[in-house]
Amino acid sequence: MSKRLQKELLALQNDPPPGMTLNEKSVQNTITQWIVDMEGAPGTLYEGEKFQLLFKFSSRYPFDSPQVMFTGENIPIHPHVYSNGHICLSILTEDWSPALSVQSVCLSIISMLSSCKEKRRPPDNSFYVRTCNKNPKKTKWWYHETLFTLSTTCRCTVSSPLCVFFLVSNR
């Protein structure tokens, strides 16, 4: 893990994706937790807004995906971002591959925000935030493509029958 993380850390420091910078203070004491400062891309709904992403790496990285979430006072209002900072993005869970990197995760998040046409929270935001695990990787996400609007809806499932009932009854 250390060599791979060190290599990715250097890549992020030396050649970060547009609008992203590594918060150097976040890596002074540990290499397994990073904060990446992000600025909304020009010409998007998030232009000029500033966000922070928290990356946490397990000892199994890169075989396991990093835990990634928005943190801080400004969490983007987006259909795939919950108000607690959890991000519904398939490459952070079931579509993760060791071939992916911190850079590719950052680019995917930039793309996700940049393609947003309307600022709104996921439909199950309040319920999810009240009932979810603190670790977003413990959430089972449903990715549902809507053919007519070409948008993706994210819904959580947790081991609570109430949540499953809520999600199924609100489809």
Tab-separated table of N, CA and C in Angstrom:
chain	number	residue	atom	x	y	z
A	1	MET	N	0.829	-1.201	0.000
A	1	MET	CA	0.000	0.000	0.000
A	1	MET	C	0.865	1.254	0.000
A	2	SER	N	1.908	1.299	0.776
A	2	SER	CA	2.689	2.525	0.951
A	2	SER	C	3.286	3.047	-0.348
A	3	LYS	N	3.889	2.149	-1.152
A	3	LYS	CA	4.501	2.601	-2.406
A	3	LYS	C	3.450	3.168	-3.347
A	4	ARG	N	2.354	2.465	-3.475
A	4	ARG	CA	1.282	2.930	-4.367
A	4	ARG	C	0.728	4.265	-3.877
A	5	LEU	N	0.433	4.367	-2.582
A	5	LEU	CA	-0.109	5.618	-2.040
A	5	LEU	C	0.890	6.755	-2.171
A	6	GLN	N	2.155	6.481	-1.907
A	6	GLN	CA	3.192	7.508	-2.033
A	6	GLN	C	3.259	8.015	-3.472
A	7	LYS	N	3.189	7.095	-4.427
A	7	LYS	CA	3.217	7.462	-5.850
A	7	LYS	C	2.007	8.335	-6.204
A	8	GLU	N	0.819	7.948	-5.719
A	8	GLU	CA	-0.387	8.724	-6.010
A	8	GLU	C	-0.369	10.078	-5.306
A	9	LEU	N	0.194	10.112	-4.115
A	9	LEU	CA	0.319	11.377	-3.389
A	9	LEU	C	1.195	12.351	-4.174
A	10	LEU	N	2.327	11.870	-4.660
A	10	LEU	CA	3.214	12.717	-5.466
A	10	LEU	C	2.526	13.183	-6.747
A	11	ALA	N	1.780	12.295	-7.388
A	11	ALA	CA	1.064	12.668	-8.614
A	11	ALA	C	0.042	13.762	-8.328
A	12	LEU	N	-0.656	13.643	-7.207
A	12	LEU	CA	-1.661	14.652	-6.860
A	12	LEU	C	-1.003	15.981	-6.490
A	13	GLN	N	0.149	15.926	-5.852
A	13	GLN	CA	0.871	17.151	-5.506
A	13	GLN	C	1.430	17.836	-6.748
A	14	ASN	N	1.988	17.058	-7.665
A	14	ASN	CA	2.686	17.616	-8.820
A	14	ASN	C	1.800	17.909	-10.023
A	15	ASP	N	0.734	17.160	-10.187
A	15	ASP	CA	-0.124	17.328	-11.359
A	15	ASP	C	-1.582	17.051	-10.990
A	16	PRO	N	-2.169	17.907	-10.148
A	16	PRO	CA	-3.549	17.654	-9.712
A	16	PRO	C	-4.547	17.903	-10.842
A	17	PRO	N	-5.714	17.266	-10.764
A	17	PRO	CA	-6.767	17.564	-11.733
A	17	PRO	C	-7.162	19.042	-11.628
A	18	PRO	N	-7.724	19.615	-12.684
A	18	PRO	CA	-8.111	21.032	-12.657
A	18	PRO	C	-9.044	21.339	-11.486
A	19	GLY	N	-8.735	22.410	-10.770
A	19	GLY	CA	-9.579	22.845	-9.662
A	19	GLY	C	-9.375	22.082	-8.370
A	20	MET	N	-8.382	21.206	-8.324
A	20	MET	CA	-8.132	20.413	-7.119
A	20	MET	C	-6.706	20.621	-6.637
A	21	THR	N	-6.549	20.660	-5.325
A	21	THR	CA	-5.220	20.717	-4.716
A	21	THR	C	-5.227	19.882	-3.446
A	22	LEU	N	-4.115	19.239	-3.193
A	22	LEU	CA	-3.970	18.464	-1.972
A	22	LEU	C	-3.770	19.424	-0.810
A	23	ASN	N	-4.505	19.243	0.254
A	23	ASN	CA	-4.306	20.013	1.475
A	23	ASN	C	-3.091	19.397	2.166
A	24	GLU	N	-1.960	20.074	2.066
A	24	GLU	CA	-0.683	19.529	2.545
A	24	GLU	C	-0.708	19.193	4.035
A	25	LYS	N	-1.446	19.969	4.824
A	25	LYS	CA	-1.516	19.702	6.269
A	25	LYS	C	-2.120	18.332	6.551
A	26	SER	N	-3.010	17.887	5.678
A	26	SER	CA	-3.723	16.628	5.925
A	26	SER	C	-2.821	15.406	5.841
A	27	VAL	N	-1.675	15.520	5.188
A	27	VAL	CA	-0.793	14.358	5.029
A	27	VAL	C	0.482	14.471	5.852
A	28	GLN	N	0.550	15.445	6.741
A	28	GLN	CA	1.757	15.607	7.556
A	28	GLN	C	1.950	14.457	8.542
A	29	ASN	N	0.867	13.949	9.112
A	29	ASN	CA	0.974	12.921	10.151
A	29	ASN	C	0.664	11.508	9.677
A	30	THR	N	-0.059	11.383	8.584
A	30	THR	CA	-0.432	10.051	8.090
A	30	THR	C	-0.616	10.084	6.577
A	31	ILE	N	-0.275	8.987	5.956
A	31	ILE	CA	-0.471	8.900	4.504
A	31	ILE	C	-1.820	8.262	4.171
A	32	THR	N	-2.530	7.769	5.169
A	32	THR	CA	-3.771	7.037	4.906
A	32	THR	C	-5.024	7.905	4.959
A	33	GLN	N	-4.867	9.186	5.172
A	33	GLN	CA	-6.023	10.093	5.179
A	33	GLN	C	-5.607	11.419	4.549
A	34	TRP	N	-6.303	11.784	3.460
A	34	TRP	CA	-5.987	13.012	2.736
A	34	TRP	C	-7.217	13.894	2.660
A	35	ILE	N	-6.971	15.193	2.612
A	35	ILE	CA	-8.034	16.144	2.288
A	35	ILE	C	-7.636	16.819	0.983
A	36	VAL	N	-8.557	16.825	0.049
A	36	VAL	CA	-8.332	17.467	-1.245
A	36	VAL	C	-9.284	18.653	-1.335
A	37	ASP	N	-8.714	19.835	-1.547
A	37	ASP	CA	-9.519	21.041	-1.725
A	37	ASP	C	-9.960	21.103	-3.181
A	38	MET	N	-11.215	21.439	-3.375
A	38	MET	CA	-11.809	21.418	-4.713
A	38	MET	C	-12.558	22.714	-4.963
A	39	GLU	N	-12.430	23.223	-6.172
A	39	GLU	CA	-13.186	24.409	-6.583
A	39	GLU	C	-14.101	24.021	-7.735
A	40	GLY	N	-15.354	24.484	-7.670
A	40	GLY	CA	-16.309	24.195	-8.738
A	40	GLY	C	-15.785	24.667	-10.086
A	41	ALA	N	-15.986	23.856	-11.105
A	41	ALA	CA	-15.458	24.153	-12.439
A	41	ALA	C	-16.146	25.370	-13.056
A	42	PRO	N	-15.391	26.180	-13.808
A	42	PRO	CA	-15.981	27.333	-14.493
A	42	PRO	C	-17.099	26.899	-15.442
A	43	GLY	N	-18.146	27.701	-15.516
A	43	GLY	CA	-19.252	27.431	-16.419
A	43	GLY	C	-20.232	26.383	-15.915
A	44	THR	N	-20.103	25.971	-14.651
A	44	THR	CA	-21.017	24.974	-14.080
A	44	THR	C	-21.836	25.613	-12.964
A	45	LEU	N	-22.805	24.870	-12.460
A	45	LEU	CA	-23.615	25.357	-11.337
A	45	LEU	C	-22.773	25.610	-10.087
A	46	TYR	N	-21.601	25.017	-10.024
A	46	TYR	CA	-20.753	25.104	-8.830
A	46	TYR	C	-19.567	26.051	-9.006
A	47	GLU	N	-19.569	26.811	-10.087
A	47	GLU	CA	-18.468	27.730	-10.359
A	47	GLU	C	-18.215	28.635	-9.156
A	48	GLY	N	-16.952	28.707	-8.747
A	48	GLY	CA	-16.555	29.580	-7.641
A	48	GLY	C	-16.796	29.004	-6.253
A	49	GLU	N	-17.537	27.905	-6.146
A	49	GLU	CA	-17.768	27.289	-4.833
A	49	GLU	C	-16.567	26.429	-4.453
A	50	LYS	N	-16.301	26.363	-3.159
A	50	LYS	CA	-15.166	25.581	-2.665
A	50	LYS	C	-15.671	24.431	-1.798
A	51	PHE	N	-15.070	23.260	-2.013
A	51	PHE	CA	-15.446	22.051	-1.294
A	51	PHE	C	-14.190	21.341	-0.813
A	52	GLN	N	-14.379	20.385	0.075
A	52	GLN	CA	-13.282	19.525	0.510
A	52	GLN	C	-13.718	18.072	0.412
A	53	LEU	N	-12.813	17.249	-0.096
A	53	LEU	CA	-13.024	15.804	-0.165
A	53	LEU	C	-12.099	15.125	0.832
A	54	LEU	N	-12.636	14.182	1.570
A	54	LEU	CA	-11.848	13.388	2.503
A	54	LEU	C	-11.639	12.006	1.893
A	55	PHE	N	-10.386	11.606	1.756
A	55	PHE	CA	-10.015	10.277	1.275
A	55	PHE	C	-9.426	9.506	2.445
A	56	LYS	N	-9.941	8.302	2.691
A	56	LYS	CA	-9.368	7.408	3.702
A	56	LYS	C	-9.017	6.097	3.013
A	57	PHE	N	-7.798	5.631	3.260
A	57	PHE	CA	-7.300	4.430	2.600
A	57	PHE	C	-7.102	3.314	3.617
A	58	SER	N	-7.616	2.135	3.312
A	58	SER	CA	-7.407	0.977	4.188
A	58	SER	C	-6.083	0.313	3.824
A	59	SER	N	-5.689	-0.643	4.618
A	59	SER	CA	-4.452	-1.376	4.339
A	59	SER	C	-4.588	-2.232	3.079
A	60	ARG	N	-5.805	-2.416	2.595
A	60	ARG	CA	-6.038	-3.205	1.376
A	60	ARG	C	-6.060	-2.361	0.096
A	61	TYR	N	-5.831	-1.061	0.193
A	61	TYR	CA	-5.780	-0.217	-0.994
A	61	TYR	C	-4.570	-0.634	-1.822
A	62	PRO	N	-4.651	-0.781	-3.112
A	62	PRO	CA	-5.693	-0.392	-4.056
A	62	PRO	C	-6.716	-1.487	-4.365
A	63	PHE	N	-6.645	-2.613	-3.656
A	63	PHE	CA	-7.603	-3.685	-3.937
A	63	PHE	C	-8.992	-3.333	-3.424
A	64	ASP	N	-9.059	-2.539	-2.373
A	64	ASP	CA	-10.319	-1.969	-1.892
A	64	ASP	C	-10.329	-0.489	-2.225
A	65	SER	N	-11.475	0.018	-2.578
A	65	SER	CA	-11.593	1.446	-2.903
A	65	SER	C	-11.340	2.294	-1.665
A	66	PRO	N	-10.904	3.533	-1.870
A	66	PRO	CA	-10.805	4.432	-0.723
A	66	PRO	C	-12.204	4.842	-0.267
A	67	GLN	N	-12.306	5.237	0.979
A	67	GLN	CA	-13.550	5.854	1.462
A	67	GLN	C	-13.439	7.322	1.075
A	68	VAL	N	-14.388	7.828	0.321
A	68	VAL	CA	-14.343	9.210	-0.166
A	68	VAL	C	-15.667	9.880	0.150
A	69	MET	N	-15.579	11.076	0.723
A	69	MET	CA	-16.793	11.835	1.010
A	69	MET	C	-16.461	13.318	1.082
A	70	PHE	N	-17.473	14.133	0.855
A	70	PHE	CA	-17.302	15.562	1.059
A	70	PHE	C	-17.291	15.822	2.554
A	71	THR	N	-16.504	16.796	2.964
A	71	THR	CA	-16.398	17.134	4.374
A	71	THR	C	-16.334	18.649	4.516
A	72	GLY	N	-16.448	19.124	5.722
A	72	GLY	CA	-16.366	20.562	5.953
A	72	GLY	C	-17.728	21.223	5.959
A	73	GLU	N	-17.698	22.532	5.895
A	73	GLU	CA	-18.929	23.317	6.017
A	73	GLU	C	-19.745	23.395	4.734
A	74	ASN	N	-19.111	23.204	3.589
A	74	ASN	CA	-19.810	23.367	2.313
A	74	ASN	C	-19.890	22.029	1.580
A	75	ILE	N	-21.011	21.357	1.717
A	75	ILE	CA	-21.268	20.099	1.005
A	75	ILE	C	-22.092	20.460	-0.232
A	76	PRO	N	-21.657	20.064	-1.438
A	76	PRO	CA	-22.423	20.450	-2.626
A	76	PRO	C	-23.854	19.910	-2.602
A	77	ILE	N	-24.764	20.724	-3.072
A	77	ILE	CA	-26.152	20.282	-3.235
A	77	ILE	C	-26.227	19.647	-4.619
A	78	HIS	N	-26.384	18.337	-4.634
A	78	HIS	CA	-26.323	17.566	-5.870
A	78	HIS	C	-27.161	16.303	-5.692
A	79	PRO	N	-27.816	15.815	-6.753
A	79	PRO	CA	-28.656	14.617	-6.637
A	79	PRO	C	-27.924	13.357	-6.175
A	80	HIS	N	-26.583	13.334	-6.254
A	80	HIS	CA	-25.820	12.156	-5.840
A	80	HIS	C	-24.966	12.425	-4.609
A	81	VAL	N	-25.193	13.554	-3.948
A	81	VAL	CA	-24.415	13.889	-2.752
A	81	VAL	C	-25.379	14.136	-1.602
A	82	TYR	N	-25.247	13.332	-0.568
A	82	TYR	CA	-26.099	13.484	0.613
A	82	TYR	C	-25.568	14.614	1.484
A	83	SER	N	-26.427	15.185	2.298
A	83	SER	CA	-26.050	16.354	3.098
A	83	SER	C	-24.992	16.031	4.155
A	84	ASN	N	-24.731	14.750	4.413
A	84	ASN	CA	-23.650	14.364	5.321
A	84	ASN	C	-22.330	14.153	4.580
A	85	GLY	N	-22.316	14.410	3.270
A	85	GLY	CA	-21.102	14.303	2.474
A	85	GLY	C	-20.933	12.999	1.722
A	86	HIS	N	-21.781	12.012	1.977
A	86	HIS	CA	-21.670	10.736	1.269
A	86	HIS	C	-21.981	10.927	-0.213
A	87	ILE	N	-21.209	10.239	-1.044
A	87	ILE	CA	-21.309	10.376	-2.498
A	87	ILE	C	-21.776	9.056	-3.095
A	88	CYS	N	-22.814	9.121	-3.884
A	88	CYS	CA	-23.319	7.947	-4.594
A	88	CYS	C	-22.637	7.923	-5.964
A	89	LEU	N	-21.567	7.156	-6.060
A	89	LEU	CA	-20.772	7.078	-7.284
A	89	LEU	C	-20.242	5.649	-7.386
A	90	SER	N	-20.583	4.961	-8.447
A	90	SER	CA	-20.322	3.518	-8.531
A	90	SER	C	-18.845	3.152	-8.408
A	91	ILE	N	-17.924	3.993	-8.880
A	91	ILE	CA	-16.507	3.622	-8.778
A	91	ILE	C	-16.001	3.653	-7.338
A	92	LEU	N	-16.777	4.215	-6.433
A	92	LEU	CA	-16.373	4.211	-5.024
A	92	LEU	C	-16.802	2.925	-4.324
A	93	THR	N	-17.578	2.108	-5.004
A	93	THR	CA	-18.046	0.858	-4.394
A	93	THR	C	-17.885	-0.293	-5.383
A	94	GLU	N	-18.981	-0.740	-5.962
A	94	GLU	CA	-18.969	-1.976	-6.748
A	94	GLU	C	-18.182	-1.896	-8.053
A	95	ASP	N	-18.000	-0.727	-8.630
A	95	ASP	CA	-17.251	-0.612	-9.884
A	95	ASP	C	-15.789	-0.219	-9.672
A	96	TRP	N	-15.325	-0.284	-8.438
A	96	TRP	CA	-13.921	0.022	-8.157
A	96	TRP	C	-13.029	-1.045	-8.785
A	97	SER	N	-11.881	-0.611	-9.272
A	97	SER	CA	-10.863	-1.504	-9.807
A	97	SER	C	-9.507	-1.000	-9.326
A	98	PRO	N	-8.562	-1.890	-9.028
A	98	PRO	CA	-7.223	-1.438	-8.635
A	98	PRO	C	-6.532	-0.605	-9.715
A	99	ALA	N	-7.034	-0.668	-10.947
A	99	ALA	CA	-6.472	0.160	-12.016
A	99	ALA	C	-6.851	1.631	-11.850
A	100	LEU	N	-7.888	1.909	-11.053
A	100	LEU	CA	-8.297	3.292	-10.795
A	100	LEU	C	-7.360	3.917	-9.767
A	101	SER	N	-7.433	5.238	-9.669
A	101	SER	CA	-6.524	5.966	-8.781
A	101	SER	C	-7.250	7.134	-8.135
A	102	VAL	N	-6.552	7.812	-7.247
A	102	VAL	CA	-7.101	9.026	-6.641
A	102	VAL	C	-7.410	10.044	-7.735
A	103	GLN	N	-6.525	10.166	-8.705
A	103	GLN	CA	-6.746	11.096	-9.817
A	103	GLN	C	-8.042	10.757	-10.559
A	104	SER	N	-8.275	9.481	-10.838
A	104	SER	CA	-9.486	9.108	-11.578
A	104	SER	C	-10.737	9.335	-10.738
A	105	VAL	N	-10.650	9.129	-9.425
A	105	VAL	CA	-11.784	9.426	-8.548
A	105	VAL	C	-12.066	10.924	-8.571
A	106	CYS	N	-11.019	11.731	-8.462
A	106	CYS	CA	-11.192	13.191	-8.498
A	106	CYS	C	-11.834	13.635	-9.809
A	107	LEU	N	-11.353	13.101	-10.920
A	107	LEU	CA	-11.920	13.469	-12.226
A	107	LEU	C	-13.381	13.040	-12.340
A	108	SER	N	-13.724	11.888	-11.792
A	108	SER	CA	-15.122	11.432	-11.818
A	108	SER	C	-16.018	12.352	-11.006
A	109	ILE	N	-15.524	12.816	-9.869
A	109	ILE	CA	-16.318	13.720	-9.030
A	109	ILE	C	-16.463	15.081	-9.704
A	110	ILE	N	-15.392	15.570	-10.323
A	110	ILE	CA	-15.476	16.824	-11.081
A	110	ILE	C	-16.521	16.683	-12.188
A	111	SER	N	-16.464	15.582	-12.918
A	111	SER	CA	-17.408	15.339	-14.011
A	111	SER	C	-18.839	15.247	-13.495
A	112	MET	N	-19.030	14.545	-12.386
A	112	MET	CA	-20.366	14.395	-11.802
A	112	MET	C	-20.951	15.767	-11.458
A	113	LEU	N	-20.164	16.610	-10.804
A	113	LEU	CA	-20.659	17.941	-10.442
A	113	LEU	C	-20.858	18.809	-11.682
A	114	SER	N	-19.933	18.724	-12.627
A	114	SER	CA	-19.991	19.582	-13.816
A	114	SER	C	-21.190	19.284	-14.704
A	115	SER	N	-21.654	18.044	-14.698
A	115	SER	CA	-22.782	17.677	-15.561
A	115	SER	C	-24.139	17.933	-14.908
A	116	CYS	N	-24.143	18.393	-13.678
A	116	CYS	CA	-25.400	18.625	-12.956
A	116	CYS	C	-26.176	19.789	-13.575
A	117	LYS	N	-27.465	19.583	-13.766
A	117	LYS	CA	-28.327	20.616	-14.357
A	117	LYS	C	-29.214	21.309	-13.328
A	118	GLU	N	-29.335	20.715	-12.142
A	118	GLU	CA	-30.203	21.284	-11.109
A	118	GLU	C	-29.646	20.924	-9.735
A	119	LYS	N	-29.491	21.926	-8.886
A	119	LYS	CA	-29.020	21.669	-7.525
A	119	LYS	C	-30.182	21.171	-6.676
A	120	ARG	N	-30.065	19.915	-6.239
A	120	ARG	CA	-31.061	19.341	-5.331
A	120	ARG	C	-30.420	18.142	-4.647
A	121	ARG	N	-30.979	17.795	-3.506
A	121	ARG	CA	-30.497	16.640	-2.753
A	121	ARG	C	-31.157	15.364	-3.278
A	122	PRO	N	-30.559	14.198	-2.992
A	122	PRO	CA	-31.211	12.939	-3.350
A	122	PRO	C	-32.583	12.848	-2.680
A	123	PRO	N	-33.535	12.164	-3.306
A	123	PRO	CA	-34.901	12.126	-2.762
A	123	PRO	C	-34.994	11.511	-1.370
A	124	ASP	N	-34.068	10.639	-1.011
A	124	ASP	CA	-34.113	9.995	0.306
A	124	ASP	C	-33.089	10.583	1.276
A	125	ASN	N	-32.638	11.815	1.025
A	125	ASN	CA	-31.580	12.429	1.821
A	125	ASN	C	-31.854	12.407	3.325
A	126	SER	N	-32.992	12.912	3.757
A	126	SER	CA	-33.274	13.017	5.196
A	126	SER	C	-33.251	11.653	5.872
A	127	PHE	N	-33.914	10.684	5.267
A	127	PHE	CA	-33.957	9.344	5.847
A	127	PHE	C	-32.567	8.720	5.870
A	128	TYR	N	-31.863	8.822	4.768
A	128	TYR	CA	-30.529	8.227	4.680
A	128	TYR	C	-29.602	8.812	5.735
A	129	VAL	N	-29.557	10.118	5.843
A	129	VAL	CA	-28.652	10.776	6.791
A	129	VAL	C	-28.965	10.351	8.231
A	130	ARG	N	-30.242	10.146	8.542
A	130	ARG	CA	-30.629	9.718	9.897
A	130	ARG	C	-30.242	8.270	10.186
A	131	THR	N	-30.195	7.421	9.170
A	131	THR	CA	-30.062	5.984	9.409
A	131	THR	C	-28.767	5.359	8.901
A	132	CYS	N	-27.960	6.081	8.176
A	132	CYS	CA	-26.801	5.477	7.524
A	132	CYS	C	-25.635	5.235	8.481
A	133	ASN	N	-24.725	4.410	8.039
A	133	ASN	CA	-23.463	4.182	8.719
A	133	ASN	C	-22.559	5.383	8.447
A	134	LYS	N	-21.657	5.693	9.357
A	134	LYS	CA	-20.740	6.820	9.131
A	134	LYS	C	-19.811	6.565	7.948
A	135	ASN	N	-19.545	5.310	7.675
A	135	ASN	CA	-18.689	4.936	6.559
A	135	ASN	C	-19.562	4.721	5.321
A	136	PRO	N	-19.432	5.573	4.294
A	136	PRO	CA	-20.284	5.428	3.109
A	136	PRO	C	-20.075	4.110	2.372
A	137	LYS	N	-18.933	3.454	2.571
A	137	LYS	CA	-18.691	2.175	1.907
A	137	LYS	C	-19.565	1.064	2.474
A	138	LYS	N	-20.189	1.299	3.616
A	138	LYS	CA	-21.082	0.305	4.222
A	138	LYS	C	-22.492	0.390	3.639
A	139	THR	N	-22.735	1.368	2.790
A	139	THR	CA	-24.045	1.538	2.157
A	139	THR	C	-24.104	0.714	0.882
A	140	LYS	N	-25.219	0.076	0.663
A	140	LYS	CA	-25.461	-0.610	-0.610
A	140	LYS	C	-26.287	0.343	-1.463
A	141	TRP	N	-25.726	0.771	-2.573
A	141	TRP	CA	-26.398	1.743	-3.435
A	141	TRP	C	-27.140	1.031	-4.545
A	142	TRP	N	-28.273	1.578	-4.931
A	142	TRP	CA	-28.993	1.166	-6.138
A	142	TRP	C	-28.722	2.239	-7.175
A	143	TYR	N	-28.232	1.842	-8.334
A	143	TYR	CA	-28.016	2.790	-9.422
A	143	TYR	C	-29.111	2.541	-10.439
A	144	HIS	N	-29.964	3.511	-10.634
A	144	HIS	CA	-31.129	3.350	-11.495
A	144	HIS	C	-31.068	4.400	-12.594
A	145	GLU	N	-30.874	3.958	-13.816
A	145	GLU	CA	-30.844	4.871	-14.954
A	145	GLU	C	-32.265	5.160	-15.416
A	146	THR	N	-32.566	6.422	-15.600
A	146	THR	CA	-33.863	6.824	-16.124
A	146	THR	C	-33.680	7.114	-17.608
A	147	LEU	N	-34.286	6.299	-18.449
A	147	LEU	CA	-34.064	6.418	-19.886
A	147	LEU	C	-34.569	7.732	-20.462
A	148	PHE	N	-35.676	8.233	-19.964
A	148	PHE	CA	-36.265	9.422	-20.561
A	148	PHE	C	-35.512	10.694	-20.199
A	149	THR	N	-34.899	10.728	-19.034
A	149	THR	CA	-34.207	11.953	-18.622
A	149	THR	C	-32.696	11.801	-18.667
A	150	LEU	N	-32.217	10.593	-18.971
A	150	LEU	CA	-30.785	10.315	-18.993
A	150	LEU	C	-30.110	10.715	-17.685
A	151	SER	N	-30.788	10.503	-16.599
A	151	SER	CA	-30.190	10.799	-15.301
A	151	SER	C	-30.118	9.519	-14.489
A	152	THR	N	-29.307	9.549	-13.476
A	152	THR	CA	-29.157	8.402	-12.600
A	152	THR	C	-29.717	8.756	-11.244
A	153	THR	N	-30.497	7.867	-10.687
A	153	THR	CA	-31.015	8.054	-9.346
A	153	THR	C	-30.265	7.119	-8.421
A	154	CYS	N	-29.814	7.624	-7.310
A	154	CYS	CA	-29.144	6.799	-6.322
A	154	CYS	C	-30.055	6.624	-5.133
A	155	ARG	N	-30.144	5.419	-4.666
A	155	ARG	CA	-30.921	5.131	-3.464
A	155	ARG	C	-30.079	4.227	-2.588
A	156	CYS	N	-30.203	4.404	-1.310
A	156	CYS	CA	-29.464	3.550	-0.392
A	156	CYS	C	-30.302	2.353	-0.002
A	157	THR	N	-29.611	1.310	0.401
A	157	THR	CA	-30.276	0.230	1.120
A	157	THR	C	-29.437	-0.021	2.354
A	158	VAL	N	-30.066	-0.193	3.446
A	158	VAL	CA	-29.373	-0.580	4.668
A	158	VAL	C	-30.067	-1.818	5.191
A	159	SER	N	-29.512	-2.406	6.198
A	159	SER	CA	-30.074	-3.670	6.666
A	159	SER	C	-31.390	-3.505	7.412
A	160	SER	N	-31.883	-2.304	7.504
A	160	SER	CA	-33.151	-2.072	8.181
A	160	SER	C	-34.319	-2.339	7.233
A	161	PRO	N	-35.286	-3.194	7.619
A	161	PRO	CA	-36.455	-3.424	6.763
A	161	PRO	C	-37.227	-2.135	6.500
A	162	LEU	N	-37.196	-1.214	7.456
A	162	LEU	CA	-37.889	0.056	7.284
A	162	LEU	C	-37.313	0.818	6.101
A	163	CYS	N	-35.990	0.841	5.981
A	163	CYS	CA	-35.350	1.548	4.873
A	163	CYS	C	-35.721	0.893	3.552
A	164	VAL	N	-35.650	-0.426	3.500
A	164	VAL	CA	-35.988	-1.116	2.257
A	164	VAL	C	-37.440	-0.834	1.884
A	165	PHE	N	-38.357	-0.884	2.855
A	165	PHE	CA	-39.756	-0.571	2.594
A	165	PHE	C	-39.886	0.854	2.074
A	166	PHE	N	-39.202	1.788	2.729
A	166	PHE	CA	-39.257	3.188	2.335
A	166	PHE	C	-38.801	3.355	0.892
A	167	LEU	N	-37.702	2.702	0.557
A	167	LEU	CA	-37.155	2.860	-0.783
A	167	LEU	C	-38.052	2.222	-1.833
A	168	VAL	N	-38.540	1.034	-1.559
A	168	VAL	CA	-39.390	0.353	-2.531
A	168	VAL	C	-40.713	1.092	-2.698
A	169	SER	N	-41.272	1.587	-1.620
A	169	SER	CA	-42.569	2.253	-1.709
A	169	SER	C	-42.474	3.643	-2.324
A	170	ASN	N	-41.269	4.181	-2.439
A	170	ASN	CA	-41.098	5.513	-3.016
A	170	ASN	C	-40.416	5.470	-4.375
A	171	ARG	N	-40.466	4.367	-5.054
A	171	ARG	CA	-39.811	4.249	-6.367
A	171	ARG	C	-40.621	4.907	-7.441
